[in-house]
Amino acid sequence: MTYVKNWNRKAQKESMIEKWEQYTGKNCPAYCSNANCDNKLDDDNKCGAHVYKCNKDGKQISGTIYIVPLCKECNNTYNEDAMRIGNDNLLAPLNKL
Ligand SMILES: [Zn+2]
């Protein structure tokens, strides 16, 4: 089990979800990767979110940035909560995309 937080960056035009799908060889999941979120990832509600790993208290534990499929609500810049990701396979390292 992994905790992550949003990594703040300037908005990007390119679809990180497409890159995530290419890297993992999977389609974007039907639901948000945040284990505590039930939102569906419809076409207008899915984001390839930039996140970093942290501990349960939100302290960063790795410099690696990952792409993970999140809903818009979870990907919001103002969401500074540590989010629990149930499956490590959902994290695609940005530098490999
Ligand atoms: Zn969500």
JSON list of C-alpha atoms and ligand atoms in Angstrom, two decimals:
[
{"chain": "A", "resi": 1, "resn": "MET", "atom": "CA", "xyz": [0.00, 0.00, 0.00]},
{"chain": "A", "resi": 2, "resn": "THR", "atom": "CA", "xyz": [1.29, 3.41, -0.95]},
{"chain": "A", "resi": 3, "resn": "TYR", "atom": "CA", "xyz": [0.43, 6.96, -0.04]},
{"chain": "A", "resi": 4, "resn": "VAL", "atom": "CA", "xyz": [0.88, 9.77, -2.52]},
{"chain": "A", "resi": 5, "resn": "LYS", "atom": "CA", "xyz": [0.34, 13.51, -2.73]},
{"chain": "A", "resi": 6, "resn": "ASN", "atom": "CA", "xyz": [-0.23, 15.81, -5.67]},
{"chain": "A", "resi": 7, "resn": "TRP", "atom": "CA", "xyz": [2.92, 17.27, -7.14]},
{"chain": "A", "resi": 8, "resn": "ASN", "atom": "CA", "xyz": [2.23, 20.85, -8.10]},
{"chain": "A", "resi": 9, "resn": "ARG", "atom": "CA", "xyz": [3.25, 21.79, -11.61]},
{"chain": "A", "resi": 10, "resn": "LYS", "atom": "CA", "xyz": [2.05, 23.94, -14.43]},
{"chain": "A", "resi": 11, "resn": "ALA", "atom": "CA", "xyz": [-0.93, 22.57, -16.35]},
{"chain": "A", "resi": 12, "resn": "GLN", "atom": "CA", "xyz": [-0.02, 20.42, -19.31]},
{"chain": "A", "resi": 13, "resn": "LYS", "atom": "CA", "xyz": [-1.93, 20.09, -22.51]},
{"chain": "A", "resi": 14, "resn": "GLU", "atom": "CA", "xyz": [-0.80, 16.62, -23.46]},
{"chain": "A", "resi": 15, "resn": "SER", "atom": "CA", "xyz": [-2.82, 13.74, -22.10]},
{"chain": "A", "resi": 16, "resn": "MET", "atom": "CA", "xyz": [-0.83, 11.95, -19.43]},
{"chain": "A", "resi": 17, "resn": "ILE", "atom": "CA", "xyz": [-3.51, 9.27, -19.31]},
{"chain": "A", "resi": 18, "resn": "GLU", "atom": "CA", "xyz": [-2.61, 8.20, -22.84]},
{"chain": "A", "resi": 19, "resn": "LYS", "atom": "CA", "xyz": [1.04, 7.94, -21.86]},
{"chain": "A", "resi": 20, "resn": "TRP", "atom": "CA", "xyz": [0.05, 6.01, -18.74]},
{"chain": "A", "resi": 21, "resn": "GLU", "atom": "CA", "xyz": [-1.95, 3.57, -20.88]},
{"chain": "A", "resi": 22, "resn": "GLN", "atom": "CA", "xyz": [0.96, 3.10, -23.26]},
{"chain": "A", "resi": 23, "resn": "TYR", "atom": "CA", "xyz": [3.38, 2.43, -20.40]},
{"chain": "A", "resi": 24, "resn": "THR", "atom": "CA", "xyz": [1.15, 0.04, -18.46]},
{"chain": "A", "resi": 25, "resn": "GLY", "atom": "CA", "xyz": [-0.48, -1.58, -21.52]},
{"chain": "A", "resi": 26, "resn": "LYS", "atom": "CA", "xyz": [-3.81, -1.18, -19.73]},
{"chain": "A", "resi": 27, "resn": "ASN", "atom": "CA", "xyz": [-6.84, 0.99, -20.19]},
{"chain": "A", "resi": 28, "resn": "CYS", "atom": "CA", "xyz": [-7.48, 3.72, -17.68]},
{"chain": "A", "resi": 29, "resn": "PRO", "atom": "CA", "xyz": [-9.29, 2.15, -14.68]},
{"chain": "A", "resi": 30, "resn": "ALA", "atom": "CA", "xyz": [-13.03, 2.71, -14.29]},
{"chain": "A", "resi": 31, "resn": "TYR", "atom": "CA", "xyz": [-12.62, 4.29, -10.89]},
{"chain": "A", "resi": 32, "resn": "CYS", "atom": "CA", "xyz": [-10.27, 6.79, -9.26]},
{"chain": "A", "resi": 33, "resn": "SER", "atom": "CA", "xyz": [-7.02, 5.24, -7.95]},
{"chain": "A", "resi": 34, "resn": "ASN", "atom": "CA", "xyz": [-7.48, 6.93, -4.58]},
{"chain": "A", "resi": 35, "resn": "ALA", "atom": "CA", "xyz": [-8.72, 4.09, -2.35]},
{"chain": "A", "resi": 36, "resn": "ASN", "atom": "CA", "xyz": [-10.88, 6.54, -0.42]},
{"chain": "A", "resi": 37, "resn": "CYS", "atom": "CA", "xyz": [-12.59, 7.96, -3.50]},
{"chain": "A", "resi": 38, "resn": "ASP", "atom": "CA", "xyz": [-15.51, 6.37, -5.34]},
{"chain": "A", "resi": 39, "resn": "ASN", "atom": "CA", "xyz": [-15.59, 8.69, -8.34]},
{"chain": "A", "resi": 40, "resn": "LYS", "atom": "CA", "xyz": [-15.81, 7.13, -11.78]},
{"chain": "A", "resi": 41, "resn": "LEU", "atom": "CA", "xyz": [-13.17, 8.08, -14.30]},
{"chain": "A", "resi": 42, "resn": "ASP", "atom": "CA", "xyz": [-15.37, 9.16, -17.17]},
{"chain": "A", "resi": 43, "resn": "ASP", "atom": "CA", "xyz": [-13.75, 10.79, -20.17]},
{"chain": "A", "resi": 44, "resn": "ASP", "atom": "CA", "xyz": [-14.35, 14.27, -18.80]},
{"chain": "A", "resi": 45, "resn": "ASN", "atom": "CA", "xyz": [-13.32, 13.41, -15.25]},
{"chain": "A", "resi": 46, "resn": "LYS", "atom": "CA", "xyz": [-10.02, 11.52, -15.59]},
{"chain": "A", "resi": 47, "resn": "CYS", "atom": "CA", "xyz": [-6.56, 12.94, -15.13]},
{"chain": "A", "resi": 48, "resn": "GLY", "atom": "CA", "xyz": [-3.11, 11.50, -15.38]},
{"chain": "A", "resi": 49, "resn": "ALA", "atom": "CA", "xyz": [-2.08, 13.07, -12.10]},
{"chain": "A", "resi": 50, "resn": "HIS", "atom": "CA", "xyz": [1.53, 13.89, -11.14]},
{"chain": "A", "resi": 51, "resn": "VAL", "atom": "CA", "xyz": [2.15, 12.57, -7.64]},
{"chain": "A", "resi": 52, "resn": "TYR", "atom": "CA", "xyz": [5.03, 11.68, -5.33]},
{"chain": "A", "resi": 53, "resn": "LYS", "atom": "CA", "xyz": [5.19, 8.99, -2.67]},
{"chain": "A", "resi": 54, "resn": "CYS", "atom": "CA", "xyz": [4.78, 10.03, 0.92]},
{"chain": "A", "resi": 55, "resn": "ASN", "atom": "CA", "xyz": [4.20, 8.38, 4.26]},
{"chain": "A", "resi": 56, "resn": "LYS", "atom": "CA", "xyz": [0.85, 8.25, 6.00]},
{"chain": "A", "resi": 57, "resn": "ASP", "atom": "CA", "xyz": [1.43, 11.70, 7.47]},
{"chain": "A", "resi": 58, "resn": "GLY", "atom": "CA", "xyz": [2.11, 13.25, 4.07]},
{"chain": "A", "resi": 59, "resn": "LYS", "atom": "CA", "xyz": [5.91, 13.54, 4.38]},
{"chain": "A", "resi": 60, "resn": "GLN", "atom": "CA", "xyz": [7.65, 12.99, 1.04]},
{"chain": "A", "resi": 61, "resn": "ILE", "atom": "CA", "xyz": [9.71, 9.79, 0.97]},
{"chain": "A", "resi": 62, "resn": "SER", "atom": "CA", "xyz": [10.90, 9.67, -2.64]},
{"chain": "A", "resi": 63, "resn": "GLY", "atom": "CA", "xyz": [11.94, 12.18, -5.26]},
{"chain": "A", "resi": 64, "resn": "THR", "atom": "CA", "xyz": [10.40, 10.14, -8.05]},
{"chain": "A", "resi": 65, "resn": "ILE", "atom": "CA", "xyz": [7.33, 11.58, -9.73]},
{"chain": "A", "resi": 66, "resn": "TYR", "atom": "CA", "xyz": [4.65, 9.13, -10.82]},
{"chain": "A", "resi": 67, "resn": "ILE", "atom": "CA", "xyz": [1.60, 9.34, -13.02]},
{"chain": "A", "resi": 68, "resn": "VAL", "atom": "CA", "xyz": [-1.54, 7.82, -11.56]},
{"chain": "A", "resi": 69, "resn": "PRO", "atom": "CA", "xyz": [-5.14, 7.95, -12.85]},
{"chain": "A", "resi": 70, "resn": "LEU", "atom": "CA", "xyz": [-7.19, 10.20, -10.58]},
{"chain": "A", "resi": 71, "resn": "CYS", "atom": "CA", "xyz": [-10.50, 12.01, -10.85]},
{"chain": "A", "resi": 72, "resn": "LYS", "atom": "CA", "xyz": [-10.47, 15.79, -11.24]},
{"chain": "A", "resi": 73, "resn": "GLU", "atom": "CA", "xyz": [-11.46, 16.28, -7.63]},
{"chain": "A", "resi": 74, "resn": "CYS", "atom": "CA", "xyz": [-8.46, 14.35, -6.30]},
{"chain": "A", "resi": 75, "resn": "ASN", "atom": "CA", "xyz": [-6.12, 15.93, -8.85]},
{"chain": "A", "resi": 76, "resn": "ASN", "atom": "CA", "xyz": [-7.12, 19.43, -7.75]},
{"chain": "A", "resi": 77, "resn": "THR", "atom": "CA", "xyz": [-4.18, 21.66, -6.82]},
{"chain": "A", "resi": 78, "resn": "TYR", "atom": "CA", "xyz": [-5.82, 22.46, -3.52]},
{"chain": "A", "resi": 79, "resn": "ASN", "atom": "CA", "xyz": [-5.97, 18.82, -2.52]},
{"chain": "A", "resi": 80, "resn": "GLU", "atom": "CA", "xyz": [-2.91, 18.45, -0.29]},
{"chain": "A", "resi": 81, "resn": "ASP", "atom": "CA", "xyz": [-4.07, 15.29, 1.42]},
{"chain": "A", "resi": 82, "resn": "ALA", "atom": "CA", "xyz": [-2.10, 12.05, 1.41]},
{"chain": "A", "resi": 83, "resn": "MET", "atom": "CA", "xyz": [-4.06, 9.67, -0.82]},
{"chain": "A", "resi": 84, "resn": "ARG", "atom": "CA", "xyz": [-3.95, 5.91, -0.36]},
{"chain": "A", "resi": 85, "resn": "ILE", "atom": "CA", "xyz": [-3.28, 3.96, -3.54]},
{"chain": "A", "resi": 86, "resn": "GLY", "atom": "CA", "xyz": [-4.37, 0.34, -3.17]},
{"chain": "A", "resi": 87, "resn": "ASN", "atom": "CA", "xyz": [-2.26, -1.08, -5.99]},
{"chain": "A", "resi": 88, "resn": "ASP", "atom": "CA", "xyz": [1.36, -0.06, -6.65]},
{"chain": "A", "resi": 89, "resn": "ASN", "atom": "CA", "xyz": [0.95, -1.08, -10.30]},
{"chain": "A", "resi": 90, "resn": "LEU", "atom": "CA", "xyz": [-1.18, 2.01, -10.80]},
{"chain": "A", "resi": 91, "resn": "LEU", "atom": "CA", "xyz": [1.93, 4.20, -10.38]},
{"chain": "A", "resi": 92, "resn": "ALA", "atom": "CA", "xyz": [3.84, 4.79, -13.60]},
{"chain": "A", "resi": 93, "resn": "PRO", "atom": "CA", "xyz": [7.20, 6.57, -13.14]},
{"chain": "A", "resi": 94, "resn": "LEU", "atom": "CA", "xyz": [7.17, 9.85, -15.09]},
{"chain": "A", "resi": 95, "resn": "ASN", "atom": "CA", "xyz": [10.77, 9.45, -16.27]},
{"chain": "A", "resi": 96, "resn": "LYS", "atom": "CA", "xyz": [9.87, 6.17, -18.02]},
{"chain": "A", "resi": 97, "resn": "LEU", "atom": "CA", "xyz": [6.94, 7.58, -20.00]},
{"chain": "B", "resi": 1, "resn": "ZN", "atom": "ZN", "xyz": [-10.83, 10.68, -6.87]}
]
